[in-house]
Short mmCIF file of C-alpha atoms in Angstrom, two decimals:
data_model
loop_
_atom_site.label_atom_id
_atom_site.label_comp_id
_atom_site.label_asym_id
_atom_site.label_seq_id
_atom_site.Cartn_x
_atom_site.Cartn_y
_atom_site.Cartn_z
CA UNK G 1 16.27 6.24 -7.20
CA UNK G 2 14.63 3.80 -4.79
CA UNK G 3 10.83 2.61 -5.75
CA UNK G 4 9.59 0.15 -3.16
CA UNK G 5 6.08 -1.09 -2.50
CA UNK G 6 4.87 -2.17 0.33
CA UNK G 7 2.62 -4.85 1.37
CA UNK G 8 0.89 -6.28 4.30
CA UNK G 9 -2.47 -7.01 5.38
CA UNK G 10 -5.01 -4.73 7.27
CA UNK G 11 -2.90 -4.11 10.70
CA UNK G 12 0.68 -5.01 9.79
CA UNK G 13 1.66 -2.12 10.28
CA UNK G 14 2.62 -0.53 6.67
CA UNK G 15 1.23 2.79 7.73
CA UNK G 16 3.37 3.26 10.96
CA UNK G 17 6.92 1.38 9.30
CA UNK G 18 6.14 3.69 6.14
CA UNK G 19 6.63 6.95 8.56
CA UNK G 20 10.28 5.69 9.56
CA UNK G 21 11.36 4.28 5.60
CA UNK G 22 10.20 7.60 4.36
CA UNK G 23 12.26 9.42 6.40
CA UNK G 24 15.39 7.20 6.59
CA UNK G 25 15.58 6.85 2.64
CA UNK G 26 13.87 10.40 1.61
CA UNK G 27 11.54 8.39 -0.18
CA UNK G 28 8.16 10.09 -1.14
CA UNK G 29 5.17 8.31 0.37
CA UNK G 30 2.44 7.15 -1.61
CA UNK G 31 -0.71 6.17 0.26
CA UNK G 32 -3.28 4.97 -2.14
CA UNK G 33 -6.18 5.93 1.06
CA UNK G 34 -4.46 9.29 1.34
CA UNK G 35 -4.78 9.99 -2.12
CA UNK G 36 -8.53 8.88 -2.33
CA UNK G 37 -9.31 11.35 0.89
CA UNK G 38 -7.08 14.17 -0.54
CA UNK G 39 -8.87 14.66 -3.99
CA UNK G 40 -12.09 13.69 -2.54
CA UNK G 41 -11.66 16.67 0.28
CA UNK G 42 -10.59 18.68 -2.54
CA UNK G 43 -13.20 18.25 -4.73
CA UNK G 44 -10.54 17.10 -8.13
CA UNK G 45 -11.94 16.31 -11.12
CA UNK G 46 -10.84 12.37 -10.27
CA UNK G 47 -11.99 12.58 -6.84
CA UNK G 48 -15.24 13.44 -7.85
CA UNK G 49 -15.06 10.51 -9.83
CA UNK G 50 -13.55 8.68 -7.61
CA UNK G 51 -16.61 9.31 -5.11
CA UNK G 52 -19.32 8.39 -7.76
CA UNK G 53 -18.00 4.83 -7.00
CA UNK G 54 -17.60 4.69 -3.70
CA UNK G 55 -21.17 6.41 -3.20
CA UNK G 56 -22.29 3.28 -4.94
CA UNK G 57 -20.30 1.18 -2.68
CA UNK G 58 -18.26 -0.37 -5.42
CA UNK G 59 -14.51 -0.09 -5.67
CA UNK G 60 -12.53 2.65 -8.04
CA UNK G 61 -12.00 1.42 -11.21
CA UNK G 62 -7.79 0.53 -11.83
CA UNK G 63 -7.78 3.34 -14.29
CA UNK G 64 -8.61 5.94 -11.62
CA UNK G 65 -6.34 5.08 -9.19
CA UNK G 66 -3.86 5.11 -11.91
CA UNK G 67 -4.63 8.21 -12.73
CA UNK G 68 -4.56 9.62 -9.25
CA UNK G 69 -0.90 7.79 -8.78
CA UNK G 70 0.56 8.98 -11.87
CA UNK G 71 -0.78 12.69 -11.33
CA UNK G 72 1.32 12.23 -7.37
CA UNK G 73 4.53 11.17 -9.14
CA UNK G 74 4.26 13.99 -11.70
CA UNK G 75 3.92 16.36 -8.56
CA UNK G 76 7.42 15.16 -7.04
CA UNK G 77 9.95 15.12 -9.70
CA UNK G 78 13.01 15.54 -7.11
CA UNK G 79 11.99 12.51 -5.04
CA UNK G 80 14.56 10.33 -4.07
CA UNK G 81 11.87 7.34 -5.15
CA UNK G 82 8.62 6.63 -3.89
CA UNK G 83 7.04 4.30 -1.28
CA UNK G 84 4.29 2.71 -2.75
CA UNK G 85 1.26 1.80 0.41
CA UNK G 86 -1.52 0.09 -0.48
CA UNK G 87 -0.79 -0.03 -4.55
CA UNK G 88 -0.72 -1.52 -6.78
CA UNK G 89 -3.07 -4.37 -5.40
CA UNK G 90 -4.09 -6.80 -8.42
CA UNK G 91 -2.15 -7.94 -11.53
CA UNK G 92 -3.61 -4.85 -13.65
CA UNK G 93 -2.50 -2.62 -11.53
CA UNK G 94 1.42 -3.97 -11.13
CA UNK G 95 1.45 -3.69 -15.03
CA UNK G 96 -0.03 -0.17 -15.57
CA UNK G 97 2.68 0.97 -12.58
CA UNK G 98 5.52 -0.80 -14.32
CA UNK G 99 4.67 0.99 -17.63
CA UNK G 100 4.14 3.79 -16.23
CA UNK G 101 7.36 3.90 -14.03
CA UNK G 102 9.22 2.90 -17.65
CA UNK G 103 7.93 5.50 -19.90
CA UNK G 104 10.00 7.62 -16.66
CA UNK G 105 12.57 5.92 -16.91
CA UNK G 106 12.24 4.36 -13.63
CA UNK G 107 10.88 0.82 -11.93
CA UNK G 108 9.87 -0.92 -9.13
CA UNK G 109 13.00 -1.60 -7.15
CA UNK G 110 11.73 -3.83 -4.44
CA UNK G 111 8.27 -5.20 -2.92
CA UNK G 112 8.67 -5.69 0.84
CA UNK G 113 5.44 -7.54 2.49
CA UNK G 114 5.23 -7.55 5.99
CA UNK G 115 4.11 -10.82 7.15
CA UNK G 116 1.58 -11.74 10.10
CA UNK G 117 -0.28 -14.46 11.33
CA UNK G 118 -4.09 -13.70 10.91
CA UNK G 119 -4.79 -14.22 14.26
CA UNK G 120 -2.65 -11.43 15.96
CA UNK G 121 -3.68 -8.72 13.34
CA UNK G 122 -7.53 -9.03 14.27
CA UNK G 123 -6.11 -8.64 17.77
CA UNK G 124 -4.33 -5.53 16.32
CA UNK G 125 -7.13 -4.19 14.42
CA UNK G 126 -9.64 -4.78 17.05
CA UNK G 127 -7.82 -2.65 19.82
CA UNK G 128 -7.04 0.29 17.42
CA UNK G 129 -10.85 -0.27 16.40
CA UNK G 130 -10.91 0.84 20.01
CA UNK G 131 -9.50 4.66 19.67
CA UNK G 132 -9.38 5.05 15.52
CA UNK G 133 -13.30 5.52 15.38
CA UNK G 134 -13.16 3.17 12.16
CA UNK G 135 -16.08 1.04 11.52
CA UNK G 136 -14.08 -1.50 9.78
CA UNK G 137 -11.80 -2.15 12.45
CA UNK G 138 -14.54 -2.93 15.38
CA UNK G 139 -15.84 -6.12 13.59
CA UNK G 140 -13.83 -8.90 13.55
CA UNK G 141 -16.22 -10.58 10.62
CA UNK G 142 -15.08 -7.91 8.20
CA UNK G 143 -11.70 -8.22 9.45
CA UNK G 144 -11.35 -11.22 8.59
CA UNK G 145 -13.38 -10.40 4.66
CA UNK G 146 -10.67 -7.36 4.25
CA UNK G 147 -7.98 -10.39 4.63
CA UNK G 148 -9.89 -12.97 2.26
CA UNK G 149 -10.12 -9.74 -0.20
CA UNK G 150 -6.13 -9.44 0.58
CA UNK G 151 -5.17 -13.02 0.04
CA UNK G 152 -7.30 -13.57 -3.79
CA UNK G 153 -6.18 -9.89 -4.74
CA UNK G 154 -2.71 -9.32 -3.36
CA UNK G 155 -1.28 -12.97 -3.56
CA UNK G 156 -1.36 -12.88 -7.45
CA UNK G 157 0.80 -9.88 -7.33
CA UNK G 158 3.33 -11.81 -4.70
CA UNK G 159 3.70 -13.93 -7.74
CA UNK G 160 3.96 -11.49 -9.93
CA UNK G 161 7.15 -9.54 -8.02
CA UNK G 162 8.90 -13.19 -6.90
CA UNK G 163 9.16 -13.92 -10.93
CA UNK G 164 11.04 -10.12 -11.27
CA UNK G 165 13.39 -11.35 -8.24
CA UNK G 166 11.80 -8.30 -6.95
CA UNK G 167 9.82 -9.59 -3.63
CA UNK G 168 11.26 -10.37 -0.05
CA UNK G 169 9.35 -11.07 3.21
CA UNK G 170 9.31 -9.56 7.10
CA UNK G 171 8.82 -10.66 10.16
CA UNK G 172 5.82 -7.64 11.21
CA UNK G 173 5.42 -9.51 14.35
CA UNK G 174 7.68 -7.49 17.16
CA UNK G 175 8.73 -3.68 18.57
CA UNK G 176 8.12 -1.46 16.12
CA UNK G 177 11.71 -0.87 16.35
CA UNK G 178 12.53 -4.56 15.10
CA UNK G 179 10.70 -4.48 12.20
CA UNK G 180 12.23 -1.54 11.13
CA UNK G 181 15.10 -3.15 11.28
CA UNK G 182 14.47 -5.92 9.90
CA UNK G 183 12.97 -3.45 6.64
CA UNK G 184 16.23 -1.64 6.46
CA UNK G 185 18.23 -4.95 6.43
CA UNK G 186 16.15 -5.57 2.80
CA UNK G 187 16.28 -2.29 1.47
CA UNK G 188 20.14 -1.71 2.69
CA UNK G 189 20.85 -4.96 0.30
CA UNK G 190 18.80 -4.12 -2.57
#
């Protein structure tokens, strides 16, 4: 079993490289957004929880989204391993995965972060701001606060993965093709 998270800032594109990895290594996809809009549209017990927060504006506490993770991996026991997007994303987080993973028997294979220079993402985000219809994407100033957010959170956790021999870099700059590769080069070696 293969458990790999993935890591990149707003518009390196972890969604689209997540479609081909799932597929290649029949690895169960784990989108922390998809998760939040799934029990929210569904009206769970922890999306309804989940929403009293982000009525409020604030973000889910760690023990939610925990929750809502753990209660996904229950649902796929025959998964090859999971693809982790967009979790965990601070130091709390990491730990109560890695527990949690352990008390299955499991753990995190291999973080993968797809690297970008700032500069080219906003580019990225701006033009899919364009067609997507999100509000986030269309304004370059909170852009640019989604990446500050990224570097004090996520960095930590860099850190974190490096110390476990557990974290390798890629190139996200080229075809989408390329960086595919370049992903399946990592994960071919683990």
């Amino acid at each position: 079993m293969i458990n790999i998270v993935l890591f990149g800032k707003p518009g390196a594109g972890k969604g689209t490289q997540a479609e081909f990895l799932k597929g290649k290594y029949n690895l169960t996809h784990l989108s922390t957004g998809d998760i939040f809009r799934y029990n929210i549209k569904n009206d769970t017990e922890l999306g309804q929880l989940a929403k009293t927060f982000m009525d409020k504006g604030d973000l889910v506490p760690d023990q939610v989204t925990i929750q809502m993770l753990q209660s996904e991996v229950d649902k796929n026991p025959q998964s090859a391993g999971f693809l982790f997007d967009g979790f965990p994303r601070t130091l709390a987080q990491a730990d109560a995965l890695d527990k949690f993973l352990e008390s299955k028997g499991q753990s995190i294979t291999a973080t993968v972060a797809l690297e970008a220079d700032d500069e080219i993402l906003v580019q990225r985000l701006l033009e899919r701001g364009k067609t997507s219809g999100r509000p986030d994407d269309q304004d370059e100033e909170k852009i640019r606060n989604r990446y500050d957010e990224y570097n004090q959170k996520t960095a930590p956790l860099m850190h974190y993965y490096n110390a476990q021999g557990k974290f390798h870099k890629v190139d996200g700059i080229g075809s989408i093709e390329e960086v595919t590769q370049r992903l399946s080069q990592v994960i071919d070696n683990l």
